[in-house]
PDB file of C-alpha atoms and ligand atoms in Angstrom:
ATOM      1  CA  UNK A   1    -174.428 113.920 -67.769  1.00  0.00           C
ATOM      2  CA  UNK A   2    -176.932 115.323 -65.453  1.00  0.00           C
ATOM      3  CA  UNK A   3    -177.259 118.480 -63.359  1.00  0.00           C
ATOM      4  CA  UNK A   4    -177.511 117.449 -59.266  1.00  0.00           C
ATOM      5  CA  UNK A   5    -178.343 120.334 -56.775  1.00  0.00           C
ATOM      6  CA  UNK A   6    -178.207 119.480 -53.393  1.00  0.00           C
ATOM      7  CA  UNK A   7    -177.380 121.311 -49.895  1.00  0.00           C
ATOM      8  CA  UNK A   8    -174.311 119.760 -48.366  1.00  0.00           C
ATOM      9  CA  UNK A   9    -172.874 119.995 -44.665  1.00  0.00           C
ATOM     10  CA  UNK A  10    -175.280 122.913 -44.972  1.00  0.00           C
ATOM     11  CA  UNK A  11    -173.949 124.171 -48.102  1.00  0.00           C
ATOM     12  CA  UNK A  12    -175.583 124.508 -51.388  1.00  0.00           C
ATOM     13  CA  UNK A  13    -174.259 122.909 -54.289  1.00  0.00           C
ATOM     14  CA  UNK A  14    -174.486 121.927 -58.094  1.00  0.00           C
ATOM     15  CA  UNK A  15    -172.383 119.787 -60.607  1.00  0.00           C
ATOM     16  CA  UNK A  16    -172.826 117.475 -63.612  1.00  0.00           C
ATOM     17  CA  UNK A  17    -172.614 113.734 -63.021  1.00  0.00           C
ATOM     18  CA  UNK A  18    -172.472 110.731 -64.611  1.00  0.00           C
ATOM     19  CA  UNK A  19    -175.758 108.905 -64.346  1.00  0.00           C
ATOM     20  CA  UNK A  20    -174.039 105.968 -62.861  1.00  0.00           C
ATOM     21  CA  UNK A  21    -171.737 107.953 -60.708  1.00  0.00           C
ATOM     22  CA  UNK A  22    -172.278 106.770 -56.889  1.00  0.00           C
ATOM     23  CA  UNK A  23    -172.822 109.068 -53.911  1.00  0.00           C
ATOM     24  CA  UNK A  24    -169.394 108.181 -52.395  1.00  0.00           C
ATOM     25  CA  UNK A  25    -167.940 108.498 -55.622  1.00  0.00           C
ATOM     26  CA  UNK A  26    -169.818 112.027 -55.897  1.00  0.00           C
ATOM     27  CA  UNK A  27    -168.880 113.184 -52.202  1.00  0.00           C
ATOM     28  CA  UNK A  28    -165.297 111.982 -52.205  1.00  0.00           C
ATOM     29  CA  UNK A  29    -164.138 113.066 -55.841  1.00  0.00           C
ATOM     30  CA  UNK A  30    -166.136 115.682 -56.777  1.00  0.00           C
ATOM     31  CA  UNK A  31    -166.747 117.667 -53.516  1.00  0.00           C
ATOM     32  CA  UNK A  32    -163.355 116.200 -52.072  1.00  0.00           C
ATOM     33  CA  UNK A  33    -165.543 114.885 -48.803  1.00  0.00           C
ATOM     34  CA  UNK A  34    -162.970 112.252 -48.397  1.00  0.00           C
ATOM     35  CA  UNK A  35    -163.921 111.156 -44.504  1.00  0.00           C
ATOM     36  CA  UNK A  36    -166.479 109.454 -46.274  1.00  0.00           C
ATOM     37  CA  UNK A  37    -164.762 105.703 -46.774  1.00  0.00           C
ATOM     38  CA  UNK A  38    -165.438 103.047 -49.240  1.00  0.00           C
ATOM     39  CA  UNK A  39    -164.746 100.012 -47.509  1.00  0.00           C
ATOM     40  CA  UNK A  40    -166.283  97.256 -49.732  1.00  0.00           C
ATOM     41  CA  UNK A  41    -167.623  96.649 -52.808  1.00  0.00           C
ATOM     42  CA  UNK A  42    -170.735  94.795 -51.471  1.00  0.00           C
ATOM     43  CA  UNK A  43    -172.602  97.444 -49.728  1.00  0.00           C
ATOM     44  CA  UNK A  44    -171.740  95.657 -46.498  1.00  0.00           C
ATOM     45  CA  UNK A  45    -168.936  97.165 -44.911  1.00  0.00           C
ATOM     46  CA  UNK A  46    -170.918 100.822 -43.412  1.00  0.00           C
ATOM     47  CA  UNK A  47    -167.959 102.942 -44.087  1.00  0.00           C
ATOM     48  CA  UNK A  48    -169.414 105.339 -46.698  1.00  0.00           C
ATOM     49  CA  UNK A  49    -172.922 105.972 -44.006  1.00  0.00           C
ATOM     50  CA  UNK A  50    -173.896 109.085 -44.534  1.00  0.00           C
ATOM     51  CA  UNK A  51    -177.631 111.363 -43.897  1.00  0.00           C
ATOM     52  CA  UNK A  52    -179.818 112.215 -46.821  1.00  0.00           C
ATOM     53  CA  UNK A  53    -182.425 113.852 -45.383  1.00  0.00           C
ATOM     54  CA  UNK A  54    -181.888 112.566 -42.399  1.00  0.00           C
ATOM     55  CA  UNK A  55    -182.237 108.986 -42.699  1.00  0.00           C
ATOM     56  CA  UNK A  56    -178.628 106.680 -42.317  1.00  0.00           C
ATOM     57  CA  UNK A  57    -177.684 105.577 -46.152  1.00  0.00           C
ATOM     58  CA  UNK A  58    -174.804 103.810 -47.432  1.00  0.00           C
ATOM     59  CA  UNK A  59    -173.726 106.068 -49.887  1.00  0.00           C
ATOM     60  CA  UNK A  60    -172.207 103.580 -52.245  1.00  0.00           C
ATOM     61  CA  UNK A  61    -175.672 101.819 -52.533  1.00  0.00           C
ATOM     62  CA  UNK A  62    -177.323 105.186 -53.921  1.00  0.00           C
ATOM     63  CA  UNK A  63    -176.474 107.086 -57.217  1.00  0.00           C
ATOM     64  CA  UNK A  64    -175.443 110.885 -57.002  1.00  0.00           C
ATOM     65  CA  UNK A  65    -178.409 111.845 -59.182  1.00  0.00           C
ATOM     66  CA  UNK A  66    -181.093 110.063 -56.343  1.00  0.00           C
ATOM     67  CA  UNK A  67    -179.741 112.661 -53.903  1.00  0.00           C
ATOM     68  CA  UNK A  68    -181.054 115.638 -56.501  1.00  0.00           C
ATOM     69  CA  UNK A  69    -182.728 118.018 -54.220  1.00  0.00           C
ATOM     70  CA  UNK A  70    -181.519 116.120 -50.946  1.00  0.00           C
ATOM     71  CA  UNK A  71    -179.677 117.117 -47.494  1.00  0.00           C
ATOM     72  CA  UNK A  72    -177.036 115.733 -46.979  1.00  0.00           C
ATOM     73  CA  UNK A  73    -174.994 114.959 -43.945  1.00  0.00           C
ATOM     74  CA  UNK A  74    -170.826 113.607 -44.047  1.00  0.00           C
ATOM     75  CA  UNK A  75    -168.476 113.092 -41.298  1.00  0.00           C
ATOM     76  CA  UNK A  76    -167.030 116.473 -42.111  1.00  0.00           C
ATOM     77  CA  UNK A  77    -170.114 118.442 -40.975  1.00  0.00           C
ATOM     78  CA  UNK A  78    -170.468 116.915 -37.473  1.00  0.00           C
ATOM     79  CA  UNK A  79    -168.206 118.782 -35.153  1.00  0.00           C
ATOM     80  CA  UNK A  80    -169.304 121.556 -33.444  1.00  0.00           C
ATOM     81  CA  UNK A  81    -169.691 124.945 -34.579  1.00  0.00           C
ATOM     82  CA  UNK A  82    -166.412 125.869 -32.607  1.00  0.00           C
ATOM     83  CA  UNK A  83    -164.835 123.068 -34.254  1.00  0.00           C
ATOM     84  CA  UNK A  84    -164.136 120.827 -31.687  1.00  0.00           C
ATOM     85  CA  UNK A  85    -165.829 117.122 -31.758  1.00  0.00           C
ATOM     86  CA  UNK A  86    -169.368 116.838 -30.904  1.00  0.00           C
ATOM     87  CA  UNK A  87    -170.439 114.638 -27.789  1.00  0.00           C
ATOM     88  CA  UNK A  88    -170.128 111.281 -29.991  1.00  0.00           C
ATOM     89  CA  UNK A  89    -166.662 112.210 -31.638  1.00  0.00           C
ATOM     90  CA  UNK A  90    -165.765 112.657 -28.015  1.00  0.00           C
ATOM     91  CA  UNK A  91    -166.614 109.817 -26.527  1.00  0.00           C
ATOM     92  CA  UNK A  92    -164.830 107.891 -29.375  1.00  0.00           C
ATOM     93  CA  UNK A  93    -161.806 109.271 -28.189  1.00  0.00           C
ATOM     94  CA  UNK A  94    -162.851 108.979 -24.704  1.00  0.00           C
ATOM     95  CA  UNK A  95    -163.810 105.207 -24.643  1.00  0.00           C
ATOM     96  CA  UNK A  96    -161.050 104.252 -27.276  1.00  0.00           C
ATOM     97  CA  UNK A  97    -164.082 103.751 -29.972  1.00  0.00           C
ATOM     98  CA  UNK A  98    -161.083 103.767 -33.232  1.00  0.00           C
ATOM     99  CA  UNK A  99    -158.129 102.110 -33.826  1.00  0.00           C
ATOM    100  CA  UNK A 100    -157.212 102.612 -37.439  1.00  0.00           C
ATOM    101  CA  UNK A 101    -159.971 104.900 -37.596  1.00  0.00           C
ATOM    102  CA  UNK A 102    -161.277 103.515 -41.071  1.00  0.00           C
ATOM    103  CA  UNK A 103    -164.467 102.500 -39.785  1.00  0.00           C
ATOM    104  CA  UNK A 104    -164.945 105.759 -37.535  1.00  0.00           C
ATOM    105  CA  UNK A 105    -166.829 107.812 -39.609  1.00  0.00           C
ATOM    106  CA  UNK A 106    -169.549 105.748 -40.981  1.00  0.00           C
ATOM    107  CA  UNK A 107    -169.492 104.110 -37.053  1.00  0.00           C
ATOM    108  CA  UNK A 108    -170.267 107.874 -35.942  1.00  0.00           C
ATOM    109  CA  UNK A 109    -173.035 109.041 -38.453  1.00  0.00           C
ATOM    110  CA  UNK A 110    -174.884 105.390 -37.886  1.00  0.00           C
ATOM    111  CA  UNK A 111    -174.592 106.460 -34.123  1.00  0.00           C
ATOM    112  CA  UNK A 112    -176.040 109.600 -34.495  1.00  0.00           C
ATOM    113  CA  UNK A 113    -178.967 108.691 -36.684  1.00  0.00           C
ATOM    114  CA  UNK A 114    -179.453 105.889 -33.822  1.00  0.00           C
ATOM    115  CA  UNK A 115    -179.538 108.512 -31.333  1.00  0.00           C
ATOM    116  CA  UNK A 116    -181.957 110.667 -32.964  1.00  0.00           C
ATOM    117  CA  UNK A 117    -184.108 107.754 -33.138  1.00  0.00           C
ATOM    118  CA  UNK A 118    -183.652 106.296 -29.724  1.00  0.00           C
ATOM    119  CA  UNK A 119    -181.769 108.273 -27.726  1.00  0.00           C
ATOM    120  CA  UNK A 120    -181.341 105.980 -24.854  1.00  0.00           C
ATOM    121  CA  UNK A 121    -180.468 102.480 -26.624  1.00  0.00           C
ATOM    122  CA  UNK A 122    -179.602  99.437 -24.701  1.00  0.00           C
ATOM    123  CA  UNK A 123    -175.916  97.679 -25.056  1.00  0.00           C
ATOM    124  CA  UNK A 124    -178.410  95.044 -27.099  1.00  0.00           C
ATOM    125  CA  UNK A 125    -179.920  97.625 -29.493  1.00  0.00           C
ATOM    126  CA  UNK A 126    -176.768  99.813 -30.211  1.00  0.00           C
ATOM    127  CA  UNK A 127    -175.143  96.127 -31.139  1.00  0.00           C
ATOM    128  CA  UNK A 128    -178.221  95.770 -33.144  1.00  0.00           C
ATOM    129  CA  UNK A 129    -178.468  98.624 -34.867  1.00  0.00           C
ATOM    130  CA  UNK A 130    -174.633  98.454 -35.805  1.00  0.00           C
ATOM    131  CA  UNK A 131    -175.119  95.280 -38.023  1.00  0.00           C
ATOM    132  CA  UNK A 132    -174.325  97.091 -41.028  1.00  0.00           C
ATOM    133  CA  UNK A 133    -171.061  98.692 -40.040  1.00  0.00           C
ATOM    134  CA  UNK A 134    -168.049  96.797 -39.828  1.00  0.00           C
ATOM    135  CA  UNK A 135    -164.739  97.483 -37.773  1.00  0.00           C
ATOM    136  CA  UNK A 136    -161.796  95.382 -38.548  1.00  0.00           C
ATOM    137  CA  UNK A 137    -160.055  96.460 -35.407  1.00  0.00           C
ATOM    138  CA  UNK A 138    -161.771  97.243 -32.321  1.00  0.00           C
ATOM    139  CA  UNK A 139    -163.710  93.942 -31.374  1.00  0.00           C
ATOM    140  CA  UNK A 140    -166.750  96.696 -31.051  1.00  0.00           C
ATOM    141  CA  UNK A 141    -166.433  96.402 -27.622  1.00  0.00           C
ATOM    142  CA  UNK A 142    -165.405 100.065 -26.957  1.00  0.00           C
ATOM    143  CA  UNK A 143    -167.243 101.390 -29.928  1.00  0.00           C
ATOM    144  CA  UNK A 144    -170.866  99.995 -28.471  1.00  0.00           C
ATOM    145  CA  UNK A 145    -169.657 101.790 -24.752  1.00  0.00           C
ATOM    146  CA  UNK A 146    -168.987 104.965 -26.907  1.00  0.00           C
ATOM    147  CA  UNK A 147    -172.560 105.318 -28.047  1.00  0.00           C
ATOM    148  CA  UNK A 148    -173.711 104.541 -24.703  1.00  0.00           C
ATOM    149  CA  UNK A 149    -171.829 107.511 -22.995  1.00  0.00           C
ATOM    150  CA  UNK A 150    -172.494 109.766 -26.035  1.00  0.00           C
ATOM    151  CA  UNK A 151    -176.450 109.050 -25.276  1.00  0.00           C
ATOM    152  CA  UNK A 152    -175.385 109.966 -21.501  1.00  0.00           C
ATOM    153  CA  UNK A 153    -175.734 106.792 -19.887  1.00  0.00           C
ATOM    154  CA  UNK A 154    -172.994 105.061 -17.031  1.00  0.00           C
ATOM    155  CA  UNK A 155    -170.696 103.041 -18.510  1.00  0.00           C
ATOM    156  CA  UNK A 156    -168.970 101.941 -15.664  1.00  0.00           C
ATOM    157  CA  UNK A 157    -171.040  98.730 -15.983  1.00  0.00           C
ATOM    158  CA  UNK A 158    -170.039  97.547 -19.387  1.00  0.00           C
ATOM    159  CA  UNK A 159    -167.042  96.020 -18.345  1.00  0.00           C
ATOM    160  CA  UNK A 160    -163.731  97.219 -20.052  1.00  0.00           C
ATOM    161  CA  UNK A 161    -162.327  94.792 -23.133  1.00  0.00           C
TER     162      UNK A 161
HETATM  163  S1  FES B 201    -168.404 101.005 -49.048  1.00  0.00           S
HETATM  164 FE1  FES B 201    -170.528 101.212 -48.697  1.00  0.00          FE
HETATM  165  S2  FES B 201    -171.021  99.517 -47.456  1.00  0.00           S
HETATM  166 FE2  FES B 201    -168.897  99.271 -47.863  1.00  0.00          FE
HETATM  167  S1  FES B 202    -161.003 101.158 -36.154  1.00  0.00           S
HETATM  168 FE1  FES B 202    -160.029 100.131 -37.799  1.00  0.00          FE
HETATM  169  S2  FES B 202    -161.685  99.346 -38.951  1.00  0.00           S
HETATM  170 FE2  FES B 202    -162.637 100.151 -37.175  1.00  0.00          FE
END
């Protein structure tokens, strides 16, 4: 066992993992994060995206004790302070960007790490940049216009699926 410290959704914290104990593992057993998904067992799927330190990781392709001293960012520490869902939350529910929702909150933190780094992206880029996240439900379609009204753009012109 080792000793991890790391600040959380803002929050500092420290436990004793495994070596081989996985982020997801870490974030969805021991600190109960459970919005983080595991979706695949092949690193493929995007579910499990999370921020440490402020780059987009899958956090089933990164042991606990790599995040030692890291910030990290889950689904559960995106909505606004008030609580109510920040401006890409809301346009997944505005556009129609879930079905299941399984996908959603690895689909939202890759969208917001996109958005940092290009804020205005292209229908072509956000499609791009998604390549590591898969939906088994929405044909994309709705979750690509999401991304484009969260970054502020018209929509009107991506027709509707
Ligand atoms: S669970 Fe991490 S990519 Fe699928
Ligand atoms: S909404 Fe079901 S997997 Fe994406």
């Amino acid at each position: 066992m080792a000793s991890v410290a790391m600040v959380v959704n803002g929050k500092s914290i420290t436990r004793e993992v495994e070596g081989h104990t996985l982020l997801v593992d870490f974030l969805r057993d021991d600190l109960r994060l459970t919005g983080t998904h595991v979706g695949c067992d092949t690193s493929q799927c995007g579910a499990c995206v999370v921020h440490v330190n402020g780059q987009s990781v899958k956090a089933c392709a990164m042991f606990a004790i790599e995040a030692d001293g890291a910030d990290v960012a889950t689904i559960e520490g995106q909505a606004n302070k008030d609580g109510s869902l920040n401006v890409i939350q809301q346009a997944f529910q505005d556009h129609h960007g879930l079905q299941c929702g399984f996908c959603t909150p690895g689909m939202v933190m890759t969208a917001a790490a996109l958005l940092k780094e290009n804020p205005k992206p292209t229908e072509a880029e956000v499609r791009s940049y998604l390549e590591g996240n898969i939906c088994r439900c929405t044909g994309y379609h709705n979750i690509v216009k999401a991304i484009m009204a969260a970054s502020g753009q018209d929509v009107t012109a991506i027709a509707a699926e």
